[in-house]
């Protein structure tokens, strides 16, 4: 299975930078600073116009846990149908039950709504009760990919679990390592967890163009500046891509011999 690089983006500008940097595909979302939520329609349309690579849309109605109300679940179904009609290539989502298991009934419904689109089980997987059982359940539902840090705060810390998941998956489902991914992390993991793909944001803070800056007022979370804008850094994506390419070539050479 070819190692791929996915970049999560929450703006048109970031999407362009990620594509130019060599991303294979994008996860399109809003509000990355709180882990990502479902993107806006106009945002997706603009990204679809300027990006020719695969677009996977995050379906997450709010920040927080993955135990959804009936109203939130209805939103998720409608959003999948909408983005499917708008030309998305895949969706990224997940639902849990209160006991920490995958909500198989709801996941099955979302998988059906996605139809021919690729379906990624996102990091709800990282807070589920039993990742090895959840992997088998995901395979049975026809899920295409699992985005995971190995149930750790970052994928380097979860490396041993990722190794076990890769072995268990046995190419039946793609494993996408996320959580703290950058050029150096990929370099440490790519040979140790062969066949694993990677998910990163490659963000940097862009200083606002505002010359007048009102102090002491927060529109969102206290402590976060209103005058720093997160954007994907093309150079960070290029550096990650450069690590992946030679490693893929080495594995192909080894396979032929």
Tab-separated table of N, CA, C and O in Angstrom, residues 132-178:
chain	number	residue	atom	x	y	z
A	132	UNK	N	-8.545	-2.380	18.778
A	132	UNK	CA	-8.381	-3.573	17.939
A	132	UNK	C	-9.744	-4.139	17.524
A	132	UNK	O	-9.936	-4.560	16.384
A	133	UNK	N	-10.692	-4.111	18.443
A	133	UNK	CA	-12.050	-4.519	18.086
A	133	UNK	C	-12.673	-3.494	17.138
A	133	UNK	O	-13.350	-3.854	16.174
A	134	UNK	N	-12.419	-2.207	17.403
A	134	UNK	CA	-12.969	-1.158	16.547
A	134	UNK	C	-12.445	-1.263	15.124
A	134	UNK	O	-13.173	-0.987	14.160
A	135	UNK	N	-11.195	-1.677	14.955
A	135	UNK	CA	-10.655	-1.858	13.607
A	135	UNK	C	-11.452	-2.925	12.859
A	135	UNK	O	-11.824	-2.730	11.694
A	136	UNK	N	-11.723	-4.049	13.518
A	136	UNK	CA	-12.486	-5.115	12.858
A	136	UNK	C	-13.906	-4.647	12.536
A	136	UNK	O	-14.460	-4.967	11.465
A	137	UNK	N	-14.477	-3.857	13.420
A	137	UNK	CA	-15.824	-3.333	13.170
A	137	UNK	C	-15.812	-2.364	11.994
A	137	UNK	O	-16.737	-2.361	11.165
A	138	UNK	N	-14.759	-1.556	11.902
A	138	UNK	CA	-14.642	-0.625	10.782
A	138	UNK	C	-14.527	-1.379	9.460
A	138	UNK	O	-15.153	-0.998	8.458
A	139	UNK	N	-13.746	-2.431	9.447
A	139	UNK	CA	-13.622	-3.254	8.232
A	139	UNK	C	-14.981	-3.829	7.843
A	139	UNK	O	-15.382	-3.800	6.671
A	140	UNK	N	-15.715	-4.322	8.821
A	140	UNK	CA	-17.018	-4.935	8.538
A	140	UNK	C	-18.017	-3.927	7.996
A	140	UNK	O	-18.935	-4.290	7.252
A	141	UNK	N	-17.854	-2.648	8.351
A	141	UNK	CA	-18.758	-1.597	7.878
A	141	UNK	C	-18.378	-1.065	6.495
A	141	UNK	O	-19.114	-0.264	5.919
A	142	UNK	N	-17.247	-1.488	5.988
A	142	UNK	CA	-16.791	-0.971	4.697
A	142	UNK	C	-16.076	0.361	4.795
A	142	UNK	O	-15.983	1.105	3.815
A	143	UNK	N	-15.542	0.670	5.992
A	143	UNK	CA	-14.750	1.890	6.171
A	143	UNK	C	-13.422	1.717	5.430
A	143	UNK	O	-12.807	0.647	5.460
A	144	UNK	N	-12.979	2.770	4.761
A	144	UNK	CA	-11.765	2.684	3.941
A	144	UNK	C	-10.484	3.007	4.698
A	144	UNK	O	-9.424	2.439	4.389
A	145	UNK	N	-10.569	3.926	5.663
A	145	UNK	CA	-9.361	4.385	6.343
A	145	UNK	C	-9.668	4.677	7.804
A	145	UNK	O	-10.787	5.038	8.164
A	146	UNK	N	-8.639	4.555	8.635
A	146	UNK	CA	-8.720	4.974	10.043
A	146	UNK	C	-7.621	5.992	10.293
A	146	UNK	O	-6.440	5.726	10.058
A	147	UNK	N	-8.016	7.178	10.766
A	147	UNK	CA	-7.068	8.213	11.169
A	147	UNK	C	-6.835	8.081	12.666
A	147	UNK	O	-7.763	8.191	13.462
A	148	UNK	N	-5.579	7.842	13.057
A	148	UNK	CA	-5.310	7.546	14.460
A	148	UNK	C	-3.899	7.961	14.870
A	148	UNK	O	-2.962	7.913	14.063
A	149	UNK	N	-3.773	8.329	16.134
A	149	UNK	CA	-2.460	8.583	16.734
A	149	UNK	C	-1.991	7.380	17.538
A	149	UNK	O	-1.033	7.481	18.300
A	150	UNK	N	-2.686	6.240	17.394
A	150	UNK	CA	-2.362	5.087	18.217
A	150	UNK	C	-2.847	5.259	19.642
A	150	UNK	O	-2.237	4.783	20.592
A	151	UNK	N	-3.963	5.969	19.791
A	151	UNK	CA	-4.583	6.250	21.090
A	151	UNK	C	-3.616	6.931	22.064
A	151	UNK	O	-3.607	6.666	23.260
A	152	UNK	N	-2.803	7.844	21.514
A	152	UNK	CA	-1.872	8.635	22.328
A	152	UNK	C	-2.018	10.095	21.941
A	152	UNK	O	-2.711	10.434	20.979
A	153	UNK	N	-1.353	10.974	22.669
A	153	UNK	CA	-1.467	12.399	22.380
A	153	UNK	C	-0.818	12.765	21.051
A	153	UNK	O	-1.184	13.760	20.421
A	154	UNK	N	0.162	11.967	20.629
A	154	UNK	CA	0.766	12.150	19.309
A	154	UNK	C	1.164	10.780	18.779
A	154	UNK	O	1.295	9.810	19.536
A	155	UNK	N	1.352	10.689	17.474
A	155	UNK	CA	1.572	9.372	16.872
A	155	UNK	C	2.917	8.757	17.261
A	155	UNK	O	3.044	7.527	17.274
A	156	UNK	N	3.914	9.578	17.598
A	156	UNK	CA	5.173	8.996	18.059
A	156	UNK	C	4.977	8.233	19.365
A	156	UNK	O	5.515	7.138	19.552
A	157	UNK	N	4.183	8.799	20.269
A	157	UNK	CA	3.910	8.119	21.524
A	157	UNK	C	3.054	6.869	21.299
A	157	UNK	O	3.141	5.907	22.075
A	158	UNK	N	2.245	6.882	20.256
A	158	UNK	CA	1.383	5.741	19.968
A	158	UNK	C	1.966	4.775	18.959
A	158	UNK	O	1.255	3.926	18.408
A	159	UNK	N	3.266	4.860	18.727
A	159	UNK	CA	3.897	4.082	17.662
A	159	UNK	C	3.707	2.577	17.825
A	159	UNK	O	3.451	1.869	16.847
A	160	UNK	N	3.818	2.057	19.045
A	160	UNK	CA	3.686	0.605	19.231
A	160	UNK	C	2.269	0.132	18.912
A	160	UNK	O	2.080	-0.934	18.332
A	161	UNK	N	1.276	0.918	19.302
A	161	UNK	CA	-0.106	0.566	18.968
A	161	UNK	C	-0.313	0.655	17.458
A	161	UNK	O	-0.977	-0.208	16.858
A	162	UNK	N	0.263	1.673	16.818
A	162	UNK	CA	0.154	1.799	15.366
A	162	UNK	C	0.759	0.588	14.657
A	162	UNK	O	0.212	0.103	13.657
A	163	UNK	N	1.879	0.094	15.160
A	163	UNK	CA	2.481	-1.119	14.571
A	163	UNK	C	1.511	-2.288	14.636
A	163	UNK	O	1.328	-3.031	13.666
A	164	UNK	N	0.878	-2.454	15.795
A	164	UNK	CA	-0.079	-3.558	15.957
A	164	UNK	C	-1.292	-3.384	15.048
A	164	UNK	O	-1.785	-4.346	14.453
A	165	UNK	N	-1.753	-2.154	14.920
A	165	UNK	CA	-2.903	-1.883	14.052
A	165	UNK	C	-2.565	-2.147	12.594
A	165	UNK	O	-3.387	-2.708	11.849
A	166	UNK	N	-1.355	-1.766	12.179
A	166	UNK	CA	-0.941	-2.028	10.806
A	166	UNK	C	-0.888	-3.519	10.521
A	166	UNK	O	-1.342	-3.986	9.469
A	167	UNK	N	-0.336	-4.284	11.456
A	167	UNK	CA	-0.269	-5.733	11.276
A	167	UNK	C	-1.659	-6.347	11.229
A	167	UNK	O	-1.948	-7.228	10.407
A	168	UNK	N	-2.530	-5.897	12.116
A	168	UNK	CA	-3.891	-6.420	12.153
A	168	UNK	C	-4.667	-6.041	10.894
A	168	UNK	O	-5.434	-6.851	10.358
A	169	UNK	N	-4.462	-4.815	10.414
A	169	UNK	CA	-5.184	-4.355	9.228
A	169	UNK	C	-4.852	-5.202	8.010
A	169	UNK	O	-5.736	-5.522	7.203
A	170	UNK	N	-3.585	-5.568	7.864
A	170	UNK	CA	-3.146	-6.458	6.781
A	170	UNK	C	-3.685	-5.998	5.427
A	170	UNK	O	-4.170	-6.806	4.620
A	171	UNK	N	-3.631	-4.691	5.192
A	171	UNK	CA	-4.055	-4.052	3.949
A	171	UNK	C	-5.556	-4.164	3.674
A	171	UNK	O	-6.011	-3.847	2.577
A	172	UNK	N	-6.331	-4.577	4.667
A	172	UNK	CA	-7.791	-4.590	4.493
A	172	UNK	C	-8.363	-3.187	4.661
A	172	UNK	O	-9.467	-2.892	4.176
A	173	UNK	N	-7.640	-2.333	5.385
A	173	UNK	CA	-8.070	-0.968	5.645
A	173	UNK	C	-6.810	-0.129	5.804
A	173	UNK	O	-5.800	-0.604	6.319
A	174	UNK	N	-6.848	1.104	5.309
A	174	UNK	CA	-5.672	1.971	5.372
A	174	UNK	C	-5.556	2.613	6.752
A	174	UNK	O	-6.549	3.049	7.327
A	175	UNK	N	-4.346	2.654	7.274
A	175	UNK	CA	-4.065	3.321	8.539
A	175	UNK	C	-3.351	4.636	8.235
A	175	UNK	O	-2.331	4.664	7.542
A	176	UNK	N	-3.909	5.722	8.766
A	176	UNK	CA	-3.411	7.062	8.526
A	176	UNK	C	-2.962	7.621	9.866
A	176	UNK	O	-3.780	7.862	10.755
A	177	UNK	N	-1.666	7.807	10.029
A	177	UNK	CA	-1.121	8.294	11.303
A	177	UNK	C	-1.265	9.800	11.402
A	177	UNK	O	-0.845	10.543	10.509
A	178	UNK	N	-1.875	10.261	12.489
A	178	UNK	CA	-2.044	11.695	12.716
A	178	UNK	C	-1.670	12.046	14.141
A	178	UNK	O	-1.460	11.178	14.978
